[in-house]
Structure formats: C-alpha cells, structure tokens
Amino acid sequence: MNNLEWTDKFSVGVRELDEQHQQIIALIKKLSDNQDEANQLDSDHEILCEMLNYSNTHLRDEETLLKIYEYPDFDDHRSHHQDYMNKFCEFTDEVINGKKAKISTELLDFLNDWWRHHILIEDMKYKSFFREKGISYNLPPLDGQN
C-alpha cells in the first residue's frame, strides 16, 4: 500500500478544494495509521463515518463549483463521484455492520488509488478549464461564509 501524501502537484488552483483534498488525504492516513491501534474497530468506525461525511461535503462543493462555472465535462465528473461513493459506501457498510472485522488493505488501496487518480487526472481537467476562464485561486467560500 502506497499512502497518498499531499504535494503541490495535487493543487487544483482553488484554495477551498485544495484544502478539502488535503483533509481527505489526512483522513486516509489517519485510517491507515489506526490499523495498529488497540481500540481499532471503534475508531475505524468513527474515521470511516468522518471520511464518508467529508467526502460527501467535498464532492458536493466541487460539483457546485463546476456547475456554477458550466464545466463542460460536468456529467462525466459527477459520474466519477457517484461511482466512488457507491464503492466507498459498500466498503464502509461491510465494516460498520460487522461483515468485515477490520479495515482491509483493499479499502485502503481503493482510497489511495481513487483519490490519487481523481485529483491528478480528473480534477486537473477542471484546473485547466478554470485557468482558461481566468477564474481566481481565491474564490469566495462555497458556503457563502467568510
């Protein structure tokens, strides 16, 4: 398993989305690091729920931004998000409902691989789109708050 680590090559040029990507990467690392802990199962559940909620928030925010700026590949991008959520929910359900006793290497590999590919390939497409449109790195917060 090759844990994902944030570097500038992951920057999509939008501060809020970059910060969210950093948080997702930190949660994946937290889940991975937790596998050696004594109270692993309880904290796995907690981290998985946090990851699920945060993934939902991030993907919703990203889709909102893409829709606002009429990103031409919006439907395809959203489809990637839906596929991720379906697969991640399957893994999460197996752990939370006791079908699996612990987090599998398969889940950790999925999270690391999916986010690496999604940010470096799929999200970089909208980075170019935003740059061509002259959209600034410092967009107002997506939730309308300062």
mmCIF file of N, CA and C in Angstrom:
data_model
loop_
_atom_site.group_PDB
_atom_site.id
_atom_site.type_symbol
_atom_site.label_atom_id
_atom_site.label_comp_id
_atom_site.label_asym_id
_atom_site.label_seq_id
_atom_site.Cartn_x
_atom_site.Cartn_y
_atom_site.Cartn_z
ATOM 1 N N MET A 1 0.846 -1.177 0.000
ATOM 2 C CA MET A 1 0.000 0.000 0.000
ATOM 3 C C MET A 1 0.890 1.238 0.000
ATOM 4 N N ASN A 2 0.590 2.145 -0.892
ATOM 5 C CA ASN A 2 1.362 3.366 -1.035
ATOM 6 C C ASN A 2 0.493 4.544 -0.605
ATOM 7 N N ASN A 3 0.695 5.009 0.640
ATOM 8 C CA ASN A 3 -0.138 6.087 1.163
ATOM 9 C C ASN A 3 0.052 7.379 0.388
ATOM 10 N N LEU A 4 -1.049 8.006 0.150
ATOM 11 C CA LEU A 4 -1.102 9.281 -0.542
ATOM 12 C C LEU A 4 -0.532 10.368 0.364
ATOM 13 N N GLU A 5 0.268 11.253 -0.205
ATOM 14 C CA GLU A 5 0.775 12.402 0.543
ATOM 15 C C GLU A 5 0.576 13.641 -0.295
ATOM 16 N N TRP A 6 0.142 14.720 0.354
ATOM 17 C CA TRP A 6 -0.109 15.975 -0.352
ATOM 18 C C TRP A 6 1.207 16.601 -0.800
ATOM 19 N N THR A 7 1.250 16.993 -2.057
ATOM 20 C CA THR A 7 2.322 17.833 -2.590
ATOM 21 C C THR A 7 1.649 18.852 -3.498
ATOM 22 N N ASP A 8 2.398 19.844 -3.925
ATOM 23 C CA ASP A 8 1.834 20.887 -4.783
ATOM 24 C C ASP A 8 1.305 20.349 -6.109
ATOM 25 N N LYS A 9 1.782 19.190 -6.531
ATOM 26 C CA LYS A 9 1.287 18.640 -7.799
ATOM 27 C C LYS A 9 -0.197 18.291 -7.714
ATOM 28 N N PHE A 10 -0.748 18.192 -6.495
ATOM 29 C CA PHE A 10 -2.172 17.912 -6.315
ATOM 30 C C PHE A 10 -3.033 19.176 -6.325
ATOM 31 N N SER A 11 -2.422 20.343 -6.360
ATOM 32 C CA SER A 11 -3.195 21.584 -6.312
ATOM 33 C C SER A 11 -4.034 21.756 -7.571
ATOM 34 N N VAL A 12 -5.335 22.016 -7.354
ATOM 35 C CA VAL A 12 -6.249 22.257 -8.475
ATOM 36 C C VAL A 12 -6.437 23.746 -8.724
ATOM 37 N N GLY A 13 -5.772 24.573 -7.934
ATOM 38 C CA GLY A 13 -5.829 26.008 -8.157
ATOM 39 C C GLY A 13 -7.011 26.697 -7.509
ATOM 40 N N VAL A 14 -7.744 25.987 -6.678
ATOM 41 C CA VAL A 14 -8.871 26.568 -5.941
ATOM 42 C C VAL A 14 -8.632 26.241 -4.467
ATOM 43 N N ARG A 15 -8.382 27.288 -3.691
ATOM 44 C CA ARG A 15 -7.953 27.106 -2.299
ATOM 45 C C ARG A 15 -8.870 26.168 -1.517
ATOM 46 N N GLU A 16 -10.171 26.401 -1.556
ATOM 47 C CA GLU A 16 -11.088 25.588 -0.753
ATOM 48 C C GLU A 16 -11.024 24.112 -1.154
ATOM 49 N N LEU A 17 -10.958 23.840 -2.443
ATOM 50 C CA LEU A 17 -10.884 22.445 -2.897
ATOM 51 C C LEU A 17 -9.539 21.824 -2.542
ATOM 52 N N ASP A 18 -8.462 22.604 -2.657
ATOM 53 C CA ASP A 18 -7.147 22.095 -2.243
ATOM 54 C C ASP A 18 -7.149 21.743 -0.754
ATOM 55 N N GLU A 19 -7.734 22.609 0.054
ATOM 56 C CA GLU A 19 -7.788 22.342 1.495
ATOM 57 C C GLU A 19 -8.621 21.099 1.792
ATOM 58 N N GLN A 20 -9.708 20.930 1.048
ATOM 59 C CA GLN A 20 -10.532 19.735 1.233
ATOM 60 C C GLN A 20 -9.769 18.479 0.808
ATOM 61 N N HIS A 21 -9.046 18.561 -0.304
ATOM 62 C CA HIS A 21 -8.240 17.414 -0.740
ATOM 63 C C HIS A 21 -7.194 17.070 0.324
ATOM 64 N N GLN A 22 -6.587 18.080 0.918
ATOM 65 C CA GLN A 22 -5.595 17.836 1.971
ATOM 66 C C GLN A 22 -6.235 17.126 3.161
ATOM 67 N N GLN A 23 -7.448 17.537 3.514
ATOM 68 C CA GLN A 23 -8.151 16.908 4.636
ATOM 69 C C GLN A 23 -8.504 15.454 4.318
ATOM 70 N N ILE A 24 -8.926 15.183 3.095
ATOM 71 C CA ILE A 24 -9.248 13.812 2.688
ATOM 72 C C ILE A 24 -7.998 12.935 2.761
ATOM 73 N N ILE A 25 -6.886 13.451 2.266
ATOM 74 C CA ILE A 25 -5.624 12.705 2.325
ATOM 75 C C ILE A 25 -5.232 12.442 3.783
ATOM 76 N N ALA A 26 -5.441 13.435 4.651
ATOM 77 C CA ALA A 26 -5.138 13.261 6.079
ATOM 78 C C ALA A 26 -6.036 12.191 6.708
ATOM 79 N N LEU A 27 -7.302 12.139 6.307
ATOM 80 C CA LEU A 27 -8.216 11.125 6.843
ATOM 81 C C LEU A 27 -7.824 9.720 6.382
ATOM 82 N N ILE A 28 -7.386 9.596 5.138
ATOM 83 C CA ILE A 28 -6.925 8.294 4.644
ATOM 84 C C ILE A 28 -5.706 7.844 5.453
ATOM 85 N N LYS A 29 -4.792 8.763 5.701
ATOM 86 C CA LYS A 29 -3.600 8.442 6.500
ATOM 87 C C LYS A 29 -3.997 8.057 7.925
ATOM 88 N N LYS A 30 -4.944 8.798 8.482
ATOM 89 C CA LYS A 30 -5.420 8.504 9.839
ATOM 90 C C LYS A 30 -6.017 7.093 9.901
ATOM 91 N N LEU A 31 -6.792 6.735 8.899
ATOM 92 C CA LEU A 31 -7.387 5.398 8.835
ATOM 93 C C LEU A 31 -6.301 4.328 8.716
ATOM 94 N N SER A 32 -5.324 4.589 7.881
ATOM 95 C CA SER A 32 -4.216 3.651 7.701
ATOM 96 C C SER A 32 -3.401 3.507 8.990
ATOM 97 N N ASP A 33 -3.058 4.635 9.598
ATOM 98 C CA ASP A 33 -2.271 4.621 10.841
ATOM 99 C C ASP A 33 -3.017 3.932 11.978
ATOM 100 N N ASN A 34 -4.328 4.003 11.950
ATOM 101 C CA ASN A 34 -5.159 3.446 13.018
ATOM 102 C C ASN A 34 -5.134 1.920 13.057
ATOM 103 N N GLN A 35 -4.666 1.291 12.021
ATOM 104 C CA GLN A 35 -4.736 -0.170 11.944
ATOM 105 C C GLN A 35 -3.866 -0.869 12.975
ATOM 106 N N ASP A 36 -2.958 -0.157 13.600
ATOM 107 C CA ASP A 36 -2.102 -0.746 14.637
ATOM 108 C C ASP A 36 -2.570 -0.409 16.052
ATOM 109 N N GLU A 37 -3.683 0.312 16.169
ATOM 110 C CA GLU A 37 -4.155 0.762 17.481
ATOM 111 C C GLU A 37 -4.940 -0.333 18.203
ATOM 112 N N ALA A 38 -4.950 -0.267 19.534
ATOM 113 C CA ALA A 38 -5.636 -1.269 20.356
ATOM 114 C C ALA A 38 -7.157 -1.221 20.183
ATOM 115 N N ASN A 39 -7.734 -0.048 20.193
ATOM 116 C CA ASN A 39 -9.189 0.109 20.046
ATOM 117 C C ASN A 39 -9.548 0.396 18.601
ATOM 118 N N GLN A 40 -8.937 -0.330 17.727
ATOM 119 C CA GLN A 40 -9.016 -0.071 16.294
ATOM 120 C C GLN A 40 -10.434 -0.053 15.747
ATOM 121 N N LEU A 41 -11.254 -1.035 16.079
ATOM 122 C CA LEU A 41 -12.563 -1.159 15.454
ATOM 123 C C LEU A 41 -13.446 0.047 15.739
ATOM 124 N N ASP A 42 -13.511 0.486 17.003
ATOM 125 C CA ASP A 42 -14.332 1.652 17.330
ATOM 126 C C ASP A 42 -13.841 2.890 16.602
ATOM 127 N N SER A 43 -12.541 3.100 16.604
ATOM 128 C CA SER A 43 -12.028 4.291 15.937
ATOM 129 C C SER A 43 -12.104 4.158 14.423
ATOM 130 N N ASP A 44 -12.018 2.933 13.880
ATOM 131 C CA ASP A 44 -12.239 2.742 12.444
ATOM 132 C C ASP A 44 -13.628 3.234 12.054
ATOM 133 N N HIS A 45 -14.627 2.853 12.844
ATOM 134 C CA HIS A 45 -15.998 3.279 12.560
ATOM 135 C C HIS A 45 -16.093 4.800 12.556
ATOM 136 N N GLU A 46 -15.482 5.405 13.551
ATOM 137 C CA GLU A 46 -15.507 6.861 13.671
ATOM 138 C C GLU A 46 -14.821 7.525 12.471
ATOM 139 N N ILE A 47 -13.663 7.029 12.102
ATOM 140 C CA ILE A 47 -12.919 7.608 10.973
ATOM 141 C C ILE A 47 -13.665 7.374 9.665
ATOM 142 N N LEU A 48 -14.233 6.184 9.484
ATOM 143 C CA LEU A 48 -14.998 5.906 8.262
ATOM 144 C C LEU A 48 -16.191 6.842 8.131
ATOM 145 N N CYS A 49 -16.899 7.071 9.234
ATOM 146 C CA CYS A 49 -18.041 7.995 9.201
ATOM 147 C C CYS A 49 -17.577 9.411 8.878
ATOM 148 N N GLU A 50 -16.470 9.814 9.484
ATOM 149 C CA GLU A 50 -15.910 11.137 9.200
ATOM 150 C C GLU A 50 -15.508 11.241 7.730
ATOM 151 N N MET A 51 -14.881 10.204 7.215
ATOM 152 C CA MET A 51 -14.455 10.174 5.810
ATOM 153 C C MET A 51 -15.661 10.209 4.874
ATOM 154 N N LEU A 52 -16.696 9.467 5.214
ATOM 155 C CA LEU A 52 -17.910 9.440 4.401
ATOM 156 C C LEU A 52 -18.562 10.818 4.365
ATOM 157 N N ASN A 53 -18.711 11.437 5.524
ATOM 158 C CA ASN A 53 -19.309 12.775 5.594
ATOM 159 C C ASN A 53 -18.458 13.803 4.866
ATOM 160 N N TYR A 54 -17.148 13.734 5.086
ATOM 161 C CA TYR A 54 -16.269 14.719 4.458
ATOM 162 C C TYR A 54 -16.210 14.525 2.948
ATOM 163 N N SER A 55 -16.212 13.281 2.499
ATOM 164 C CA SER A 55 -16.241 13.013 1.054
ATOM 165 C C SER A 55 -17.505 13.594 0.437
ATOM 166 N N ASN A 56 -18.647 13.374 1.096
ATOM 167 C CA ASN A 56 -19.907 13.940 0.606
ATOM 168 C C ASN A 56 -19.826 15.452 0.482
ATOM 169 N N THR A 57 -19.313 16.092 1.525
ATOM 170 C CA THR A 57 -19.189 17.553 1.520
ATOM 171 C C THR A 57 -18.282 18.014 0.391
ATOM 172 N N HIS A 58 -17.128 17.393 0.288
ATOM 173 C CA HIS A 58 -16.177 17.805 -0.745
ATOM 174 C C HIS A 58 -16.752 17.610 -2.146
ATOM 175 N N LEU A 59 -17.305 16.444 -2.416
ATOM 176 C CA LEU A 59 -17.810 16.167 -3.759
ATOM 177 C C LEU A 59 -18.971 17.100 -4.101
ATOM 178 N N ARG A 60 -19.814 17.389 -3.124
ATOM 179 C CA ARG A 60 -20.913 18.344 -3.337
ATOM 180 C C ARG A 60 -20.355 19.739 -3.649
ATOM 181 N N ASP A 61 -19.376 20.184 -2.876
ATOM 182 C CA ASP A 61 -18.780 21.504 -3.112
ATOM 183 C C ASP A 61 -18.133 21.574 -4.490
ATOM 184 N N GLU A 62 -17.411 20.534 -4.849
ATOM 185 C CA GLU A 62 -16.745 20.505 -6.147
ATOM 186 C C GLU A 62 -17.780 20.546 -7.271
ATOM 187 N N GLU A 63 -18.830 19.754 -7.151
ATOM 188 C CA GLU A 63 -19.879 19.739 -8.176
ATOM 189 C C GLU A 63 -20.591 21.082 -8.264
ATOM 190 N N THR A 64 -20.821 21.720 -7.125
ATOM 191 C CA THR A 64 -21.453 23.044 -7.121
ATOM 192 C C THR A 64 -20.607 24.032 -7.905
ATOM 193 N N LEU A 65 -19.326 24.038 -7.646
ATOM 194 C CA LEU A 65 -18.415 24.946 -8.338
ATOM 195 C C LEU A 65 -18.376 24.657 -9.838
ATOM 196 N N LEU A 66 -18.304 23.401 -10.200
ATOM 197 C CA LEU A 66 -18.266 23.032 -11.618
ATOM 198 C C LEU A 66 -19.561 23.431 -12.320
ATOM 199 N N LYS A 67 -20.669 23.296 -11.630
ATOM 200 C CA LYS A 67 -21.963 23.661 -12.217
ATOM 201 C C LYS A 67 -22.076 25.180 -12.380
ATOM 202 N N ILE A 68 -21.661 25.924 -11.361
ATOM 203 C CA ILE A 68 -21.717 27.389 -11.419
ATOM 204 C C ILE A 68 -20.962 27.912 -12.637
ATOM 205 N N TYR A 69 -19.788 27.345 -12.896
ATOM 206 C CA TYR A 69 -18.950 27.825 -13.999
ATOM 207 C C TYR A 69 -19.159 27.040 -15.294
ATOM 208 N N GLU A 70 -20.224 26.225 -15.313
ATOM 209 C CA GLU A 70 -20.631 25.499 -16.524
ATOM 210 C C GLU A 70 -19.491 24.664 -17.120
ATOM 211 N N TYR A 71 -18.882 23.886 -16.261
ATOM 212 C CA TYR A 71 -17.815 22.987 -16.681
ATOM 213 C C TYR A 71 -18.369 22.004 -17.709
ATOM 214 N N PRO A 72 -17.773 21.930 -18.895
ATOM 215 C CA PRO A 72 -18.357 21.119 -19.973
ATOM 216 C C PRO A 72 -18.395 19.611 -19.707
ATOM 217 N N ASP A 73 -17.507 19.097 -18.868
ATOM 218 C CA ASP A 73 -17.496 17.663 -18.565
ATOM 219 C C ASP A 73 -18.137 17.353 -17.213
ATOM 220 N N PHE A 74 -19.062 18.217 -16.817
ATOM 221 C CA PHE A 74 -19.688 18.089 -15.501
ATOM 222 C C PHE A 74 -20.324 16.713 -15.283
ATOM 223 N N ASP A 75 -21.116 16.255 -16.236
ATOM 224 C CA ASP A 75 -21.827 14.980 -16.061
ATOM 225 C C ASP A 75 -20.859 13.813 -15.882
ATOM 226 N N ASP A 76 -19.801 13.798 -16.663
ATOM 227 C CA ASP A 76 -18.799 12.742 -16.548
ATOM 228 C C ASP A 76 -18.100 12.815 -15.189
ATOM 229 N N HIS A 77 -17.765 14.030 -14.766
ATOM 230 C CA HIS A 77 -17.083 14.222 -13.490
ATOM 231 C C HIS A 77 -17.980 13.757 -12.341
ATOM 232 N N ARG A 78 -19.238 14.145 -12.401
ATOM 233 C CA ARG A 78 -20.183 13.734 -11.358
ATOM 234 C C ARG A 78 -20.342 12.212 -11.340
ATOM 235 N N SER A 79 -20.308 11.596 -12.502
ATOM 236 C CA SER A 79 -20.406 10.138 -12.585
ATOM 237 C C SER A 79 -19.245 9.461 -11.842
ATOM 238 N N HIS A 80 -18.049 10.025 -11.954
ATOM 239 C CA HIS A 80 -16.894 9.503 -11.203
ATOM 240 C C HIS A 80 -17.163 9.590 -9.698
ATOM 241 N N HIS A 81 -17.730 10.718 -9.280
ATOM 242 C CA HIS A 81 -18.051 10.904 -7.866
ATOM 243 C C HIS A 81 -19.068 9.865 -7.394
ATOM 244 N N GLN A 82 -20.094 9.642 -8.194
ATOM 245 C CA GLN A 82 -21.130 8.673 -7.816
ATOM 246 C C GLN A 82 -20.551 7.263 -7.714
ATOM 247 N N ASP A 83 -19.690 6.913 -8.654
ATOM 248 C CA ASP A 83 -19.039 5.595 -8.609
ATOM 249 C C ASP A 83 -18.212 5.438 -7.330
ATOM 250 N N TYR A 84 -17.470 6.496 -6.986
ATOM 251 C CA TYR A 84 -16.663 6.474 -5.766
ATOM 252 C C TYR A 84 -17.545 6.267 -4.539
ATOM 253 N N MET A 85 -18.604 7.075 -4.434
ATOM 254 C CA MET A 85 -19.462 6.990 -3.253
ATOM 255 C C MET A 85 -20.115 5.614 -3.149
ATOM 256 N N ASN A 86 -20.537 5.056 -4.258
ATOM 257 C CA ASN A 86 -21.139 3.718 -4.232
ATOM 258 C C ASN A 86 -20.150 2.683 -3.698
ATOM 259 N N LYS A 87 -18.939 2.707 -4.218
ATOM 260 C CA LYS A 87 -17.914 1.736 -3.804
ATOM 261 C C LYS A 87 -17.495 1.970 -2.349
ATOM 262 N N PHE A 88 -17.278 3.227 -1.987
ATOM 263 C CA PHE A 88 -16.859 3.542 -0.622
ATOM 264 C C PHE A 88 -17.952 3.157 0.377
ATOM 265 N N CYS A 89 -19.206 3.399 0.028
ATOM 266 C CA CYS A 89 -20.315 3.020 0.910
ATOM 267 C C CYS A 89 -20.385 1.505 1.089
ATOM 268 N N GLU A 90 -20.095 0.752 0.040
ATOM 269 C CA GLU A 90 -20.060 -0.715 0.157
ATOM 270 C C GLU A 90 -19.006 -1.145 1.180
ATOM 271 N N PHE A 91 -17.802 -0.592 1.045
ATOM 272 C CA PHE A 91 -16.723 -0.919 1.984
ATOM 273 C C PHE A 91 -17.108 -0.523 3.408
ATOM 274 N N THR A 92 -17.630 0.688 3.551
ATOM 275 C CA THR A 92 -17.991 1.207 4.867
ATOM 276 C C THR A 92 -19.068 0.345 5.510
ATOM 277 N N ASP A 93 -20.063 -0.021 4.729
ATOM 278 C CA ASP A 93 -21.151 -0.864 5.227
ATOM 279 C C ASP A 93 -20.623 -2.200 5.745
ATOM 280 N N GLU A 94 -19.687 -2.787 5.034
ATOM 281 C CA GLU A 94 -19.118 -4.077 5.448
ATOM 282 C C GLU A 94 -18.435 -3.984 6.809
ATOM 283 N N VAL A 95 -17.754 -2.883 7.051
ATOM 284 C CA VAL A 95 -17.042 -2.726 8.326
ATOM 285 C C VAL A 95 -18.015 -2.357 9.441
ATOM 286 N N ILE A 96 -18.868 -1.374 9.198
ATOM 287 C CA ILE A 96 -19.763 -0.890 10.248
ATOM 288 C C ILE A 96 -20.787 -1.949 10.646
ATOM 289 N N ASN A 97 -21.249 -2.733 9.700
ATOM 290 C CA ASN A 97 -22.250 -3.758 10.008
ATOM 291 C C ASN A 97 -21.636 -5.111 10.358
ATOM 292 N N GLY A 98 -20.333 -5.139 10.580
ATOM 293 C CA GLY A 98 -19.674 -6.335 11.083
ATOM 294 C C GLY A 98 -19.406 -7.428 10.066
ATOM 295 N N LYS A 99 -19.608 -7.141 8.787
ATOM 296 C CA LYS A 99 -19.317 -8.154 7.766
ATOM 297 C C LYS A 99 -17.811 -8.358 7.619
ATOM 298 N N LYS A 100 -17.066 -7.317 7.963
ATOM 299 C CA LYS A 100 -15.600 -7.411 7.985
ATOM 300 C C LYS A 100 -15.150 -6.944 9.358
ATOM 301 N N ALA A 101 -14.209 -7.650 9.926
ATOM 302 C CA ALA A 101 -13.771 -7.352 11.292
ATOM 303 C C ALA A 101 -12.904 -6.107 11.372
ATOM 304 N N LYS A 102 -12.283 -5.752 10.262
ATOM 305 C CA LYS A 102 -11.400 -4.586 10.292
ATOM 306 C C LYS A 102 -11.265 -4.002 8.895
ATOM 307 N N ILE A 103 -10.611 -2.869 8.836
ATOM 308 C CA ILE A 103 -10.355 -2.213 7.559
ATOM 309 C C ILE A 103 -9.429 -3.104 6.744
ATOM 310 N N SER A 104 -9.787 -3.329 5.515
ATOM 311 C CA SER A 104 -8.969 -4.184 4.651
ATOM 312 C C SER A 104 -7.934 -3.365 3.889
ATOM 313 N N THR A 105 -6.889 -4.047 3.500
ATOM 314 C CA THR A 105 -5.898 -3.428 2.622
ATOM 315 C C THR A 105 -6.574 -3.007 1.326
ATOM 316 N N GLU A 106 -7.562 -3.793 0.915
ATOM 317 C CA GLU A 106 -8.307 -3.473 -0.308
ATOM 318 C C GLU A 106 -8.975 -2.100 -0.203
ATOM 319 N N LEU A 107 -9.576 -1.789 0.945
ATOM 320 C CA LEU A 107 -10.211 -0.482 1.137
ATOM 321 C C LEU A 107 -9.168 0.623 1.118
ATOM 322 N N LEU A 108 -8.083 0.439 1.852
ATOM 323 C CA LEU A 108 -7.043 1.472 1.896
ATOM 324 C C LEU A 108 -6.426 1.688 0.514
ATOM 325 N N ASP A 109 -6.205 0.607 -0.218
ATOM 326 C CA ASP A 109 -5.691 0.738 -1.591
ATOM 327 C C ASP A 109 -6.688 1.477 -2.472
ATOM 328 N N PHE A 110 -7.969 1.128 -2.329
ATOM 329 C CA PHE A 110 -9.010 1.808 -3.102
ATOM 330 C C PHE A 110 -8.988 3.313 -2.836
ATOM 331 N N LEU A 111 -8.975 3.697 -1.564
ATOM 332 C CA LEU A 111 -8.987 5.125 -1.217
ATOM 333 C C LEU A 111 -7.754 5.839 -1.757
ATOM 334 N N ASN A 112 -6.581 5.273 -1.529
ATOM 335 C CA ASN A 112 -5.347 5.893 -2.022
ATOM 336 C C ASN A 112 -5.336 5.990 -3.545
ATOM 337 N N ASP A 113 -5.689 4.907 -4.205
ATOM 338 C CA ASP A 113 -5.651 4.881 -5.672
ATOM 339 C C ASP A 113 -6.718 5.780 -6.288
ATOM 340 N N TRP A 114 -7.932 5.721 -5.738
ATOM 341 C CA TRP A 114 -9.015 6.510 -6.328
ATOM 342 C C TRP A 114 -8.722 7.997 -6.200
ATOM 343 N N TRP A 115 -8.358 8.443 -5.006
ATOM 344 C CA TRP A 115 -8.117 9.878 -4.818
ATOM 345 C C TRP A 115 -6.892 10.347 -5.601
ATOM 346 N N ARG A 116 -5.855 9.534 -5.655
ATOM 347 C CA ARG A 116 -4.675 9.901 -6.450
ATOM 348 C C ARG A 116 -5.080 10.105 -7.909
ATOM 349 N N HIS A 117 -5.759 9.120 -8.465
ATOM 350 C CA HIS A 117 -6.186 9.211 -9.865
ATOM 351 C C HIS A 117 -7.164 10.368 -10.063
ATOM 352 N N HIS A 118 -8.131 10.489 -9.180
ATOM 353 C CA HIS A 118 -9.165 11.504 -9.372
ATOM 354 C C HIS A 118 -8.578 12.915 -9.345
ATOM 355 N N ILE A 119 -7.733 13.182 -8.387
ATOM 356 C CA ILE A 119 -7.159 14.532 -8.299
ATOM 357 C C ILE A 119 -6.191 14.780 -9.454
ATOM 358 N N LEU A 120 -5.272 13.857 -9.684
ATOM 359 C CA LEU A 120 -4.219 14.091 -10.682
ATOM 360 C C LEU A 120 -4.705 14.001 -12.127
ATOM 361 N N ILE A 121 -5.772 13.277 -12.381
ATOM 362 C CA ILE A 121 -6.272 13.137 -13.751
ATOM 363 C C ILE A 121 -7.569 13.923 -13.941
ATOM 364 N N GLU A 122 -8.608 13.545 -13.214
ATOM 365 C CA GLU A 122 -9.930 14.145 -13.430
ATOM 366 C C GLU A 122 -9.989 15.606 -12.981
ATOM 367 N N ASP A 123 -9.507 15.888 -11.778
ATOM 368 C CA ASP A 123 -9.588 17.259 -11.276
ATOM 369 C C ASP A 123 -8.659 18.210 -12.024
ATOM 370 N N MET A 124 -7.558 17.712 -12.532
ATOM 371 C CA MET A 124 -6.651 18.576 -13.298
ATOM 372 C C MET A 124 -7.309 19.083 -14.580
ATOM 373 N N LYS A 125 -8.313 18.381 -15.061
ATOM 374 C CA LYS A 125 -9.046 18.853 -16.242
ATOM 375 C C LYS A 125 -9.776 20.151 -15.922
ATOM 376 N N TYR A 126 -10.394 20.240 -14.745
ATOM 377 C CA TYR A 126 -11.075 21.497 -14.431
ATOM 378 C C TYR A 126 -10.082 22.574 -14.010
ATOM 379 N N LYS A 127 -8.921 22.194 -13.549
ATOM 380 C CA LYS A 127 -7.893 23.199 -13.246
ATOM 381 C C LYS A 127 -7.565 23.976 -14.515
ATOM 382 N N SER A 128 -7.354 23.266 -15.606
ATOM 383 C CA SER A 128 -7.073 23.917 -16.895
ATOM 384 C C SER A 128 -8.258 24.754 -17.347
ATOM 385 N N PHE A 129 -9.455 24.225 -17.184
ATOM 386 C CA PHE A 129 -10.674 24.937 -17.566
ATOM 387 C C PHE A 129 -10.786 26.249 -16.790
ATOM 388 N N PHE A 130 -10.592 26.201 -15.467
ATOM 389 C CA PHE A 130 -10.676 27.408 -14.653
ATOM 390 C C PHE A 130 -9.604 28.418 -15.052
ATOM 391 N N ARG A 131 -8.412 27.941 -15.304
ATOM 392 C CA ARG A 131 -7.318 28.833 -15.690
ATOM 393 C C ARG A 131 -7.653 29.543 -17.002
ATOM 394 N N GLU A 132 -8.157 28.788 -17.971
ATOM 395 C CA GLU A 132 -8.530 29.376 -19.262
ATOM 396 C C GLU A 132 -9.646 30.403 -19.113
ATOM 397 N N LYS A 133 -10.533 30.197 -18.139
ATOM 398 C CA LYS A 133 -11.639 31.123 -17.887
ATOM 399 C C LYS A 133 -11.203 32.311 -17.030
ATOM 400 N N GLY A 134 -9.965 32.274 -16.517
ATOM 401 C CA GLY A 134 -9.479 33.351 -15.665
ATOM 402 C C GLY A 134 -10.070 33.326 -14.267
ATOM 403 N N ILE A 135 -10.485 32.149 -13.826
ATOM 404 C CA ILE A 135 -11.085 32.019 -12.503
ATOM 405 C C ILE A 135 -9.969 31.991 -11.465
ATOM 406 N N SER A 136 -10.124 32.845 -10.465
ATOM 407 C CA SER A 136 -9.094 33.079 -9.464
ATOM 408 C C SER A 136 -8.939 31.929 -8.476
ATOM 409 N N TYR A 137 -7.716 31.820 -7.945
ATOM 410 C CA TYR A 137 -7.417 30.850 -6.888
ATOM 411 C C TYR A 137 -8.228 31.157 -5.634
ATOM 412 N N ASN A 138 -8.487 32.429 -5.392
ATOM 413 C CA ASN A 138 -9.158 32.847 -4.159
ATOM 414 C C ASN A 138 -10.635 33.112 -4.394
ATOM 415 N N LEU A 139 -11.374 32.074 -4.728
ATOM 416 C CA LEU A 139 -12.818 32.203 -4.890
ATOM 417 C C LEU A 139 -13.457 32.452 -3.531
ATOM 418 N N PRO A 140 -14.629 33.095 -3.526
ATOM 419 C CA PRO A 140 -15.340 33.220 -2.248
ATOM 420 C C PRO A 140 -15.675 31.829 -1.711
ATOM 421 N N PRO A 141 -15.806 31.685 -0.396
ATOM 422 C CA PRO A 141 -16.155 30.378 0.166
ATOM 423 C C PRO A 141 -17.432 29.836 -0.462
ATOM 424 N N LEU A 142 -17.471 28.533 -0.704
ATOM 425 C CA LEU A 142 -18.619 27.915 -1.360
ATOM 426 C C LEU A 142 -19.865 27.940 -0.499
ATOM 427 N N ASP A 143 -19.693 28.018 0.813
ATOM 428 C CA ASP A 143 -20.862 28.026 1.686
ATOM 429 C C ASP A 143 -21.384 29.438 1.927
ATOM 430 N N GLY A 144 -20.781 30.439 1.261
ATOM 431 C CA GLY A 144 -21.242 31.817 1.375
ATOM 432 C C GLY A 144 -20.767 32.525 2.620
ATOM 433 N N GLN A 145 -19.915 31.869 3.424
ATOM 434 C CA GLN A 145 -19.405 32.485 4.638
ATOM 435 C C GLN A 145 -17.980 32.948 4.415
ATOM 436 N N ASN A 146 -17.559 33.905 5.195
ATOM 437 C CA ASN A 146 -16.177 34.397 5.111
ATOM 438 C C ASN A 146 -15.304 33.737 6.123
#
